[in-house]
Amino acid sequence: MPKKGGKGKGKKVEKPSWMSDEIFELSQNLPQLIDNFRGPSDKNTTPPTITKTQAGFFLWQQLFSGDKKNIAKRDEAIKLECIEVAVKNISSEDVAERCPATGVLTTLIETEAGRETMLAARPSPIPTLLNNLSEGTASLVTYTCGVLRILASSPDTKPKLLKAMRDWNWGPLVNALRLHKSMPMFGGNAASANAAITFQYLVGEEPKPEEGLSSADKAAMQMAQEETVLRGGVEAFVDICLHKSPAQAKTAAVEALHQILQSTKSNTVKQSFLSSEGIEAMVRIMSNSFLPLPARGAAAGCLWVILLPESKSGDQMAKGQEQDVLPGAPDFRTLGLDQEGAQLNIEEQLVDEDVKALVMHRAKLIANAGGIRHLVQLCQGPEGPLPIATPKGLETEASGKKGKKGKKGKKGKKKAGKLEPGMAEAQTYGSGCLRLMSLKEKCKQEIFACGSVRYLTPLLESKIHHVRWNTRQVLLNLAMVPRYATEMTLYKVPDYITGANIPRRTWAWERPFTAPTTSSTDSKSSGLDGTQRPATAPDTEMAKLP
């Protein structure tokens, strides 16, 4: 131990008791490890003394950690052509040599320089990596998915990866999603998570304008979605969300699934989603508070797409389809901007009884799965729901006592809280689902019983256009029940919502809407002969109103 008050030396790596001094010294020497990793070659300064597999695992161990010391080692390994050696070894006939070589690549390509060096190698390593998904073991599949995850998540390499996968069978990558069930103790969980994240970036991420993707790149992304659906990717994503799997895999799977459902215009994907228990899976995602809010919002987005009205041909009937914008869904490129004239009346699409019956049937499935309560909770704003209200006043949930009045200050609206990441999408899709489900009487009762008024009322002042529009429609549907409308007044819901179901005759009009009518018999004595005709009383005209 260092002396008290002095500086301690860096922690040294202790030699394992079973390892010889020569092997331990070699395991700490980066240039000699790369020479052994290369195998017999004219570039080696010393002849190999251990196998490529051993050298690969020693290299992987040295480069794995992300501390500053190992980052410097990574830069040195790149200069010593370690990436080129690893690219050569991933195509070895011995699977035992491919595993450490792929693992070494995962550590070295985390930097842009490492990815450029890897893709510049000849022959191209991407086809070899894709072939290893179907020819290797579960461990090799795990490490290969790790490399693909890094390439897919990097904007500089994602287009090149999609181009290389254009003519490739996506089945092995889809099969990697299911390894969390077949081989959970042999790298299956990691393989499933890496594969799901790869899909998340390849098919589940909307391209941004600043990325500058060409039409060929966009066509490649569309091809990726079609191949994923064709190879059973929708069922695999639902399976990850439905059963025990890593949280990272669930988050990536639900976001990829949402993008696929949102992009398709046919009914095939929806049927695959429903037949594989997709509704139950999305309800489980929404109920998992340990998952991030964007993932739970994406699950609500999946249910929203499922609820959208469809024509008999399977295409969505909602307006705005020409611009590839889902009705009621936020435009993520201009999220937060209030676009006038963009209010979409989805209820008008339910005039067709067959279409309405299908939508209400799916609403019933979501309600039976227990999804209403979680959809209501996703509508929560930055400041939370309103406190529970009683006829005497507002009371907090914790104490049950009337809250103290704040000090009077300057007049004006209270500044709204800042939205958390994913909160805008969660509010939009959650309120959108409730908007359609509130058209069904039984669902309306459960929506009100879950305290939806407390969650939705603050959203009437949201800056997001679709959130406000969906919220108004839900509250209007609830106000059709007089008992609900009476309780909604306790939360200061605007009169134009709570009074929407009151007959017009109950309002005390000061004057009729139209001028008093005159008959043909009155025309002779109404100003033509110089006499004044008496005016009709307003009460008499009000009695004629329906």
Coordinates of C-alpha atoms in Angstrom, one line a residue:
M1 CA 0.0 0.0 0.0
P2 CA 1.2 3.6 -0.7
K3 CA 2.3 5.7 2.2
K4 CA -0.2 7.9 3.9
G5 CA -0.4 11.3 2.2
G6 CA 1.5 10.0 -0.9
K7 CA 0.3 9.1 -4.4
G8 CA -0.5 5.5 -5.0
K9 CA 0.7 3.7 -8.1
G10 CA -1.7 2.4 -10.8
K11 CA -3.2 -1.0 -10.1
K12 CA -1.2 -3.8 -11.8
V13 CA -2.8 -6.8 -13.4
E14 CA -2.2 -9.8 -11.3
K15 CA -1.1 -13.0 -13.0
P16 CA -3.5 -15.9 -12.6
S17 CA -2.0 -18.9 -10.7
W18 CA -2.7 -21.3 -13.5
M19 CA -0.9 -19.1 -16.2
S20 CA 2.8 -19.4 -16.9
D21 CA 5.0 -16.3 -16.7
E22 CA 5.8 -16.4 -20.5
I23 CA 2.1 -16.6 -21.4
F24 CA 1.2 -13.8 -19.0
E25 CA 3.9 -11.6 -20.4
L26 CA 2.7 -12.3 -23.9
S27 CA -1.0 -11.5 -23.0
Q28 CA 0.1 -8.0 -21.9
N29 CA 2.2 -7.3 -25.1
L30 CA -0.1 -5.8 -27.7
P31 CA 2.2 -6.0 -30.8
Q32 CA 3.1 -9.6 -30.1
L33 CA -0.5 -10.5 -29.6
I34 CA -1.4 -9.0 -33.0
D35 CA 1.5 -11.0 -34.6
N36 CA 0.1 -14.2 -33.0
F37 CA -3.4 -13.2 -34.1
R38 CA -2.2 -12.9 -37.7
G39 CA -0.6 -16.3 -37.7
P40 CA 2.4 -17.3 -39.8
S41 CA 3.2 -14.2 -42.0
D42 CA 6.1 -12.2 -43.4
K43 CA 4.8 -9.2 -41.4
N44 CA 5.4 -10.8 -38.0
T45 CA 8.5 -9.7 -36.1
T46 CA 8.4 -12.9 -34.0
P47 CA 7.0 -16.4 -34.8
P48 CA 3.7 -17.3 -33.3
T49 CA 3.8 -19.1 -29.9
I50 CA 0.0 -19.4 -29.3
T51 CA -3.0 -20.1 -31.4
K52 CA -5.1 -17.5 -33.2
T53 CA -8.0 -18.3 -30.9
Q54 CA -5.9 -17.6 -27.8
A55 CA -4.4 -14.5 -29.2
G56 CA -7.8 -13.2 -30.2
F57 CA -9.3 -13.7 -26.7
F58 CA -6.3 -12.0 -25.1
L59 CA -6.7 -9.1 -27.5
W60 CA -10.4 -8.8 -26.8
Q61 CA -9.7 -8.8 -23.1
Q62 CA -7.2 -5.9 -23.4
L63 CA -9.4 -3.8 -25.7
F64 CA -12.8 -4.5 -24.1
S65 CA -12.9 -2.0 -21.3
G66 CA -13.7 1.6 -22.2
D67 CA -11.3 3.4 -19.8
K68 CA -8.8 5.9 -21.1
K69 CA -5.9 3.4 -21.0
N70 CA -7.7 0.9 -23.1
I71 CA -8.9 3.6 -25.6
A72 CA -5.3 4.4 -26.2
K73 CA -4.6 0.7 -26.8
R74 CA -7.4 0.7 -29.4
D75 CA -5.8 3.5 -31.3
E76 CA -2.5 1.6 -31.2
A77 CA -4.1 -1.6 -32.3
I78 CA -5.7 0.2 -35.3
K79 CA -2.3 1.5 -36.3
L80 CA -0.9 -2.1 -36.0
E81 CA -3.5 -3.3 -38.6
C82 CA -5.4 -5.3 -36.0
I83 CA -8.7 -4.6 -37.9
E84 CA -7.4 -6.0 -41.1
V85 CA -6.2 -9.1 -39.3
A86 CA -9.6 -9.5 -37.6
V87 CA -11.5 -9.1 -40.9
K88 CA -9.4 -11.9 -42.4
N89 CA -10.0 -14.2 -39.4
I90 CA -13.8 -13.8 -39.4
S91 CA -13.8 -15.8 -42.6
S92 CA -11.7 -18.6 -41.2
E93 CA -12.8 -22.2 -41.6
D94 CA -12.4 -22.7 -37.8
V95 CA -15.5 -21.2 -36.0
A96 CA -13.3 -20.9 -32.8
E97 CA -11.2 -18.3 -34.6
R98 CA -14.2 -16.4 -35.9
C99 CA -15.7 -15.7 -32.4
P100 CA -12.7 -13.7 -30.9
A101 CA -12.1 -12.0 -34.3
T102 CA -15.7 -10.7 -34.3
G103 CA -15.4 -9.7 -30.7
V104 CA -12.3 -7.7 -31.4
L105 CA -14.1 -5.9 -34.2
T106 CA -16.9 -4.8 -31.9
T107 CA -14.4 -3.0 -29.7
L108 CA -12.4 -1.4 -32.5
I109 CA -15.2 -0.1 -34.7
E110 CA -16.8 2.1 -32.0
T111 CA -14.8 5.0 -33.4
E112 CA -15.3 6.5 -36.8
A113 CA -11.7 5.8 -37.8
G114 CA -12.2 2.1 -36.9
R115 CA -15.4 1.8 -39.0
E116 CA -13.7 3.5 -42.0
T117 CA -10.7 1.1 -41.7
M118 CA -13.0 -1.9 -41.5
L119 CA -15.2 -1.0 -44.5
A120 CA -12.1 -0.1 -46.5
A121 CA -10.7 -3.7 -46.1
R122 CA -10.9 -6.0 -49.1
P123 CA -12.8 -8.2 -49.6
S124 CA -15.7 -6.4 -47.9
P125 CA -16.3 -7.9 -44.4
I126 CA -20.1 -7.3 -44.5
P127 CA -21.1 -10.3 -46.6
T128 CA -18.9 -12.5 -44.4
L129 CA -20.6 -11.2 -41.3
L130 CA -24.0 -11.8 -42.7
N131 CA -23.1 -15.4 -43.7
N132 CA -21.8 -16.0 -40.1
L133 CA -25.3 -15.5 -38.8
S134 CA -26.5 -18.7 -40.5
E135 CA -23.3 -20.8 -40.3
G136 CA -22.0 -20.1 -36.8
T137 CA -22.8 -20.9 -33.2
A138 CA -25.0 -18.9 -30.8
S139 CA -21.9 -17.1 -29.5
L140 CA -20.8 -16.2 -33.0
V141 CA -24.3 -15.0 -33.8
T142 CA -24.2 -12.8 -30.7
Y143 CA -20.9 -11.2 -31.6
T144 CA -21.9 -10.7 -35.2
C145 CA -25.1 -9.0 -34.2
G146 CA -23.0 -6.7 -32.0
V147 CA -21.0 -5.6 -35.1
L148 CA -24.1 -5.1 -37.2
R149 CA -25.7 -3.1 -34.3
I150 CA -22.8 -0.6 -34.4
L151 CA -22.8 -0.3 -38.2
A152 CA -26.6 0.2 -38.2
S153 CA -26.6 2.8 -35.5
S154 CA -23.8 4.9 -37.1
P155 CA -25.1 7.4 -39.8
D156 CA -21.8 7.0 -41.7
T157 CA -22.1 3.3 -42.2
K158 CA -25.9 2.6 -42.1
P159 CA -26.4 3.3 -45.9
K160 CA -23.5 1.0 -46.8
L161 CA -24.9 -1.8 -44.6
L162 CA -28.4 -1.4 -46.2
K163 CA -26.8 -1.6 -49.6
A164 CA -24.9 -4.7 -48.8
M165 CA -28.1 -6.4 -47.4
R166 CA -30.2 -5.5 -50.5
D167 CA -29.9 -9.0 -52.0
W168 CA -29.4 -10.9 -48.8
N169 CA -31.8 -13.3 -47.0
W170 CA -33.0 -11.5 -43.8
G171 CA -34.1 -14.8 -42.3
P172 CA -31.0 -15.5 -40.2
L173 CA -31.1 -12.0 -38.6
V174 CA -34.8 -12.5 -37.8
N175 CA -34.0 -15.9 -36.3
A176 CA -31.5 -14.2 -34.0
L177 CA -34.4 -12.3 -32.5
R178 CA -35.7 -15.6 -31.1
L179 CA -32.5 -16.8 -29.4
H180 CA -33.7 -15.3 -26.1
K181 CA -36.0 -18.3 -25.9
S182 CA -34.0 -21.1 -27.3
M183 CA -30.5 -20.3 -25.8
P184 CA -30.9 -17.7 -23.1
M185 CA -27.9 -19.1 -21.1
F186 CA -25.6 -19.3 -24.1
G187 CA -25.6 -15.7 -25.4
G188 CA -29.2 -15.8 -26.6
N189 CA -30.3 -12.8 -24.6
A190 CA -27.4 -10.7 -25.9
A191 CA -28.0 -11.9 -29.4
S192 CA -31.7 -11.0 -29.2
A193 CA -30.9 -7.6 -27.9
N194 CA -28.3 -6.8 -30.5
A195 CA -30.5 -8.1 -33.3
A196 CA -33.4 -6.0 -32.1
I197 CA -31.3 -2.8 -31.9
T198 CA -30.0 -3.5 -35.4
F199 CA -33.6 -3.7 -36.7
Q200 CA -34.5 -0.6 -34.7
Y201 CA -32.0 1.4 -36.7
L202 CA -32.5 -0.3 -40.1
V203 CA -36.3 -0.4 -40.2
G204 CA -37.5 1.4 -37.1
E205 CA -35.9 4.8 -37.4
E206 CA -37.5 7.5 -39.5
P207 CA -34.8 9.1 -41.8
K208 CA -34.1 12.8 -40.9
P209 CA -33.8 15.5 -43.6
E210 CA -30.3 16.5 -42.4
E211 CA -29.0 13.0 -43.0
G212 CA -29.1 13.6 -46.8
L213 CA -30.3 10.1 -47.7
S214 CA -30.7 9.6 -51.4
S215 CA -33.7 8.0 -53.1
A216 CA -31.8 4.8 -53.3
D217 CA -31.1 4.8 -49.6
K218 CA -34.9 5.4 -48.9
A219 CA -35.7 2.6 -51.3
A220 CA -33.3 0.3 -49.4
M221 CA -35.0 1.2 -46.1
Q222 CA -38.4 0.3 -47.6
M223 CA -36.9 -3.0 -48.9
A224 CA -35.6 -3.7 -45.4
Q225 CA -39.2 -3.3 -44.0
E226 CA -40.6 -5.6 -46.6
E227 CA -38.0 -8.2 -46.0
T228 CA -38.5 -8.0 -42.3
V229 CA -42.3 -8.6 -42.6
L230 CA -41.7 -11.4 -45.2
R231 CA -39.3 -13.3 -42.9
G232 CA -41.6 -13.1 -39.9
G233 CA -40.1 -10.1 -38.2
V234 CA -43.5 -8.8 -36.9
E235 CA -44.2 -12.0 -35.0
A236 CA -40.6 -12.1 -33.6
F237 CA -40.9 -8.5 -32.4
V238 CA -44.2 -9.3 -30.7
D239 CA -42.6 -12.4 -29.1
I240 CA -39.9 -10.3 -27.6
C241 CA -42.4 -7.9 -26.1
L242 CA -44.7 -10.6 -24.8
H243 CA -42.2 -12.9 -23.1
K244 CA -39.1 -12.6 -20.9
S245 CA -36.3 -10.8 -22.7
P246 CA -33.8 -8.0 -22.0
A247 CA -35.2 -4.5 -21.5
Q248 CA -33.0 -3.2 -24.4
A249 CA -34.5 -5.8 -26.7
K250 CA -38.1 -4.9 -25.7
T251 CA -37.4 -1.2 -26.3
A252 CA -35.8 -1.7 -29.7
A253 CA -38.4 -4.3 -30.8
V254 CA -41.5 -2.1 -30.0
E255 CA -40.0 0.9 -31.7
A256 CA -39.2 -1.1 -34.8
L257 CA -42.6 -2.7 -34.8
H258 CA -44.3 0.7 -34.5
Q259 CA -42.4 2.1 -37.5
I260 CA -43.3 -0.9 -39.6
L261 CA -47.0 -0.6 -38.7
Q262 CA -46.9 3.1 -39.3
S263 CA -45.2 2.8 -42.7
T264 CA -47.3 0.0 -44.2
K265 CA -50.5 0.7 -46.1
S266 CA -51.9 -2.8 -46.3
N267 CA -53.8 -4.9 -43.8
T268 CA -51.3 -7.8 -43.9
V269 CA -49.1 -6.5 -41.1
K270 CA -52.0 -5.7 -38.9
Q271 CA -53.3 -9.3 -39.2
S272 CA -49.9 -10.7 -38.4
F273 CA -49.8 -8.4 -35.4
L274 CA -53.2 -9.4 -34.1
S275 CA -52.7 -13.1 -34.7
S276 CA -49.5 -13.1 -32.7
E277 CA -51.1 -11.6 -29.6
G278 CA -49.8 -8.1 -30.4
I279 CA -52.4 -6.3 -28.3
E280 CA -51.5 -8.2 -25.2
A281 CA -47.8 -7.6 -25.8
M282 CA -48.3 -3.8 -26.2
V283 CA -50.3 -3.6 -23.0
R284 CA -47.5 -5.4 -21.2
I285 CA -45.0 -2.8 -22.6
M286 CA -47.2 0.1 -21.5
S287 CA -47.6 -1.4 -18.0
N288 CA -43.8 -1.8 -17.5
S289 CA -42.7 1.3 -15.7
F290 CA -39.0 0.2 -15.9
L291 CA -39.0 0.7 -19.7
P292 CA -38.4 4.3 -21.0
L293 CA -41.3 6.5 -21.9
P294 CA -40.5 6.5 -25.7
A295 CA -40.9 2.7 -25.7
R296 CA -44.3 2.8 -23.9
G297 CA -45.4 5.6 -26.2
A298 CA -44.4 3.5 -29.2
A299 CA -46.6 0.6 -27.8
A300 CA -49.5 3.1 -27.7
G301 CA -48.6 4.1 -31.2
C302 CA -49.0 0.5 -32.4
L303 CA -52.4 0.3 -30.8
W304 CA -53.3 3.6 -32.5
V305 CA -52.4 2.2 -35.9
I306 CA -54.4 -0.9 -35.2
L307 CA -57.5 1.2 -34.3
L308 CA -57.4 3.4 -37.4
P309 CA -60.4 2.9 -39.7
E310 CA -59.7 0.9 -42.8
S311 CA -61.4 0.4 -46.1
K312 CA -62.5 -3.0 -47.3
S313 CA -59.3 -3.2 -49.4
G314 CA -57.2 -2.8 -46.3
D315 CA -55.9 0.7 -46.9
Q316 CA -56.3 3.4 -44.3
M317 CA -59.3 5.7 -45.0
A318 CA -58.0 8.6 -43.1
K319 CA -57.1 11.9 -44.7
G320 CA -53.5 13.0 -45.3
Q321 CA -52.5 9.6 -46.6
E322 CA -51.0 11.2 -49.7
Q323 CA -48.3 12.8 -47.5
D324 CA -47.6 9.6 -45.6
V325 CA -48.7 11.2 -42.4
L326 CA -50.8 9.1 -40.0
P327 CA -54.0 10.9 -39.1
G328 CA -53.8 12.2 -35.6
A329 CA -50.1 11.3 -35.3
P330 CA -47.6 14.1 -34.7
D331 CA -45.3 15.2 -37.5
F332 CA -42.0 14.4 -35.7
R333 CA -40.1 16.9 -37.9
T334 CA -42.3 19.8 -36.7
L335 CA -43.4 18.5 -33.4
G336 CA -44.8 21.2 -31.2
L337 CA -46.0 23.5 -34.0
D338 CA -49.7 24.2 -34.2
Q339 CA -50.7 23.7 -37.8
E340 CA -54.0 25.4 -38.5
G341 CA -56.5 23.5 -40.6
A342 CA -55.0 20.1 -39.9
Q343 CA -57.8 18.9 -37.7
L344 CA -58.8 15.4 -38.9
N345 CA -62.3 14.1 -38.2
I346 CA -61.6 10.4 -38.0
E347 CA -65.1 9.8 -36.7
E348 CA -66.5 10.7 -40.1
Q349 CA -64.8 7.5 -41.4
L350 CA -67.0 5.4 -39.1
V351 CA -70.2 6.1 -41.1
D352 CA -69.8 2.7 -42.7
E353 CA -71.3 0.2 -40.2
D354 CA -68.8 -2.6 -41.2
V355 CA -65.8 -0.3 -40.6
K356 CA -67.2 0.9 -37.3
A357 CA -67.9 -2.6 -36.1
L358 CA -64.3 -3.6 -36.9
V359 CA -62.9 -0.6 -35.0
M360 CA -65.1 -1.2 -32.0
H361 CA -64.2 -4.9 -32.0
R362 CA -60.5 -4.0 -31.7
A363 CA -61.3 -1.4 -29.1
K364 CA -63.0 -4.2 -27.1
L365 CA -59.8 -6.3 -27.4
I366 CA -57.7 -3.5 -26.0
A367 CA -60.1 -3.0 -23.2
N368 CA -60.2 -6.7 -22.3
A369 CA -56.4 -6.8 -22.2
G370 CA -56.4 -4.0 -19.6
G371 CA -55.0 -1.3 -21.9
I372 CA -57.4 1.6 -21.0
R373 CA -55.8 2.4 -17.6
H374 CA -52.3 2.5 -19.1
L375 CA -53.4 4.6 -22.1
V376 CA -54.9 7.1 -19.6
Q377 CA -51.7 7.2 -17.6
L378 CA -49.6 7.9 -20.8
C379 CA -51.6 11.1 -21.2
Q380 CA -50.0 12.5 -18.1
G381 CA -48.3 15.9 -18.6
P382 CA -45.1 17.3 -17.0
E383 CA -47.0 18.4 -13.9
G384 CA -48.9 15.2 -13.5
P385 CA -52.7 14.8 -13.3
L386 CA -55.0 17.2 -11.5
P387 CA -55.7 16.4 -7.8
I388 CA -58.9 14.6 -6.9
A389 CA -61.8 16.9 -6.8
T390 CA -64.8 16.9 -4.5
P391 CA -67.9 19.2 -4.5
K392 CA -66.2 21.2 -1.7
G393 CA -63.0 21.8 -3.6
L394 CA -59.8 20.3 -4.8
E395 CA -58.1 17.8 -2.5
T396 CA -54.7 16.2 -2.8
E397 CA -54.4 12.4 -3.0
A398 CA -51.8 12.1 -0.3
S399 CA -53.3 14.1 2.5
G400 CA -56.9 14.5 1.5
K401 CA -56.8 18.1 2.8
K402 CA -57.6 21.2 0.8
G403 CA -54.6 22.6 -0.8
K404 CA -53.3 26.0 0.3
K405 CA -53.9 28.9 -1.8
G406 CA -50.9 30.4 -3.5
K407 CA -49.8 34.0 -3.1
K408 CA -51.3 36.3 -5.6
G409 CA -48.9 37.4 -8.2
K410 CA -48.8 38.8 -11.6
K411 CA -51.8 37.9 -13.8
G412 CA -51.2 35.5 -16.6
K413 CA -51.1 31.8 -17.4
K414 CA -48.8 29.5 -15.5
K415 CA -45.8 28.5 -17.5
A416 CA -46.2 24.9 -18.7
G417 CA -43.6 22.3 -17.7
K418 CA -41.0 21.0 -20.1
L419 CA -41.9 17.8 -21.9
E420 CA -39.8 14.8 -21.2
P421 CA -38.3 12.8 -24.1
G422 CA -41.1 10.7 -25.6
M423 CA -43.9 12.5 -23.7
A424 CA -45.3 14.2 -26.8
E425 CA -45.6 10.9 -28.7
A426 CA -47.1 9.2 -25.6
Q427 CA -49.7 11.9 -25.2
T428 CA -50.6 11.9 -28.9
Y429 CA -51.0 8.2 -29.3
G430 CA -52.6 7.6 -25.9
S431 CA -55.2 10.3 -26.4
G432 CA -55.8 9.1 -30.0
C433 CA -56.6 5.6 -28.8
L434 CA -58.9 6.9 -26.1
R435 CA -60.6 9.1 -28.7
L436 CA -61.8 6.1 -30.8
M437 CA -62.4 3.8 -27.8
S438 CA -64.6 6.4 -26.1
L439 CA -67.1 5.9 -28.9
K440 CA -67.9 2.5 -27.4
E441 CA -70.2 2.7 -24.3
K442 CA -68.5 0.1 -22.2
C443 CA -65.1 1.5 -23.0
K444 CA -66.4 5.0 -22.1
Q445 CA -67.4 3.9 -18.7
E446 CA -63.9 2.4 -18.0
I447 CA -62.2 5.4 -19.4
F448 CA -64.0 7.7 -17.0
A449 CA -63.5 5.3 -14.1
C450 CA -59.7 5.4 -14.6
G451 CA -59.7 9.1 -13.8
S452 CA -59.2 10.2 -17.4
V453 CA -60.6 13.7 -16.7
R454 CA -57.8 14.4 -14.3
Y455 CA -55.2 13.4 -16.9
L456 CA -56.8 14.9 -20.0
T457 CA -58.0 18.3 -18.8
P458 CA -54.5 19.8 -18.6
L459 CA -53.9 18.7 -22.2
L460 CA -56.5 21.1 -23.5
E461 CA -53.8 23.7 -23.3
S462 CA -51.1 21.6 -24.9
K463 CA -48.9 23.2 -27.6
I464 CA -49.2 20.0 -29.7
H465 CA -52.1 20.3 -32.1
H466 CA -53.1 16.7 -32.2
V467 CA -53.0 16.2 -28.5
R468 CA -55.5 19.1 -28.0
W469 CA -57.7 17.8 -30.7
N470 CA -57.8 14.2 -29.5
T471 CA -58.3 15.4 -25.9
R472 CA -61.3 17.5 -26.9
Q473 CA -62.9 14.7 -28.7
V474 CA -62.5 12.3 -25.7
L475 CA -63.9 14.8 -23.2
L476 CA -66.8 15.6 -25.6
N477 CA -67.7 11.9 -25.8
L478 CA -67.6 11.6 -22.0
A479 CA -69.7 14.7 -21.6
M480 CA -72.5 13.0 -23.4
V481 CA -73.3 11.2 -20.1
P482 CA -75.0 13.8 -17.8
R483 CA -73.4 12.3 -14.7
Y484 CA -69.9 12.5 -16.2
A485 CA -70.5 16.1 -17.3
T486 CA -71.5 17.1 -13.8
E487 CA -68.3 15.7 -12.3
M488 CA -66.2 17.2 -15.1
T489 CA -67.3 20.7 -14.0
L490 CA -65.4 20.1 -10.7
Y491 CA -62.2 20.0 -12.7
K492 CA -63.1 23.2 -14.5
V493 CA -63.6 21.6 -17.9
P494 CA -64.6 24.3 -20.3
D495 CA -68.4 24.9 -20.8
Y496 CA -68.2 24.2 -24.6
I497 CA -67.4 20.6 -23.6
T498 CA -69.6 20.0 -20.6
G499 CA -72.5 21.9 -22.2
A500 CA -72.4 20.1 -25.5
N501 CA -75.2 17.7 -24.6
I502 CA -77.6 20.3 -23.2
P503 CA -80.7 20.9 -25.4
R504 CA -80.8 24.4 -27.0
R505 CA -84.2 25.1 -25.4
T506 CA -82.7 25.2 -21.9
W507 CA -80.6 28.3 -22.8
A508 CA -82.2 31.7 -21.9
W509 CA -81.8 33.5 -25.1
E510 CA -82.4 37.3 -25.0
R511 CA -83.7 37.4 -28.6
P512 CA -84.7 34.9 -31.3
F513 CA -82.2 33.9 -33.9
T514 CA -84.4 35.3 -36.8
A515 CA -86.7 38.2 -37.2
P516 CA -90.5 37.7 -36.4
T517 CA -92.3 36.2 -39.3
T518 CA -95.3 38.0 -40.9
S519 CA -98.3 36.3 -42.4
S520 CA -100.1 37.5 -45.5
T521 CA -103.1 38.7 -43.4
D522 CA -100.8 40.9 -41.4
S523 CA -99.2 42.6 -44.4
K524 CA -102.1 44.9 -44.9
S525 CA -101.9 46.5 -41.5
S526 CA -98.1 46.4 -41.0
G527 CA -96.9 49.7 -42.3
L528 CA -98.7 49.8 -45.6
D529 CA -101.7 51.8 -44.3
G530 CA -99.6 53.8 -41.9
T531 CA -100.4 51.8 -38.8
Q532 CA -97.7 50.1 -36.5
R533 CA -97.9 46.3 -36.2
P534 CA -97.1 45.1 -32.6
A535 CA -93.9 43.1 -32.4
T536 CA -94.0 39.5 -31.5
A537 CA -92.7 38.8 -28.0
P538 CA -89.4 36.9 -27.6
D539 CA -91.0 34.3 -25.3
T540 CA -93.5 33.4 -28.0
E541 CA -90.7 32.9 -30.5
M542 CA -88.6 30.8 -28.1
A543 CA -91.5 28.5 -27.6
K544 CA -91.4 27.7 -31.3
L545 CA -87.7 26.6 -31.1
P546 CA -87.2 22.9 -31.2

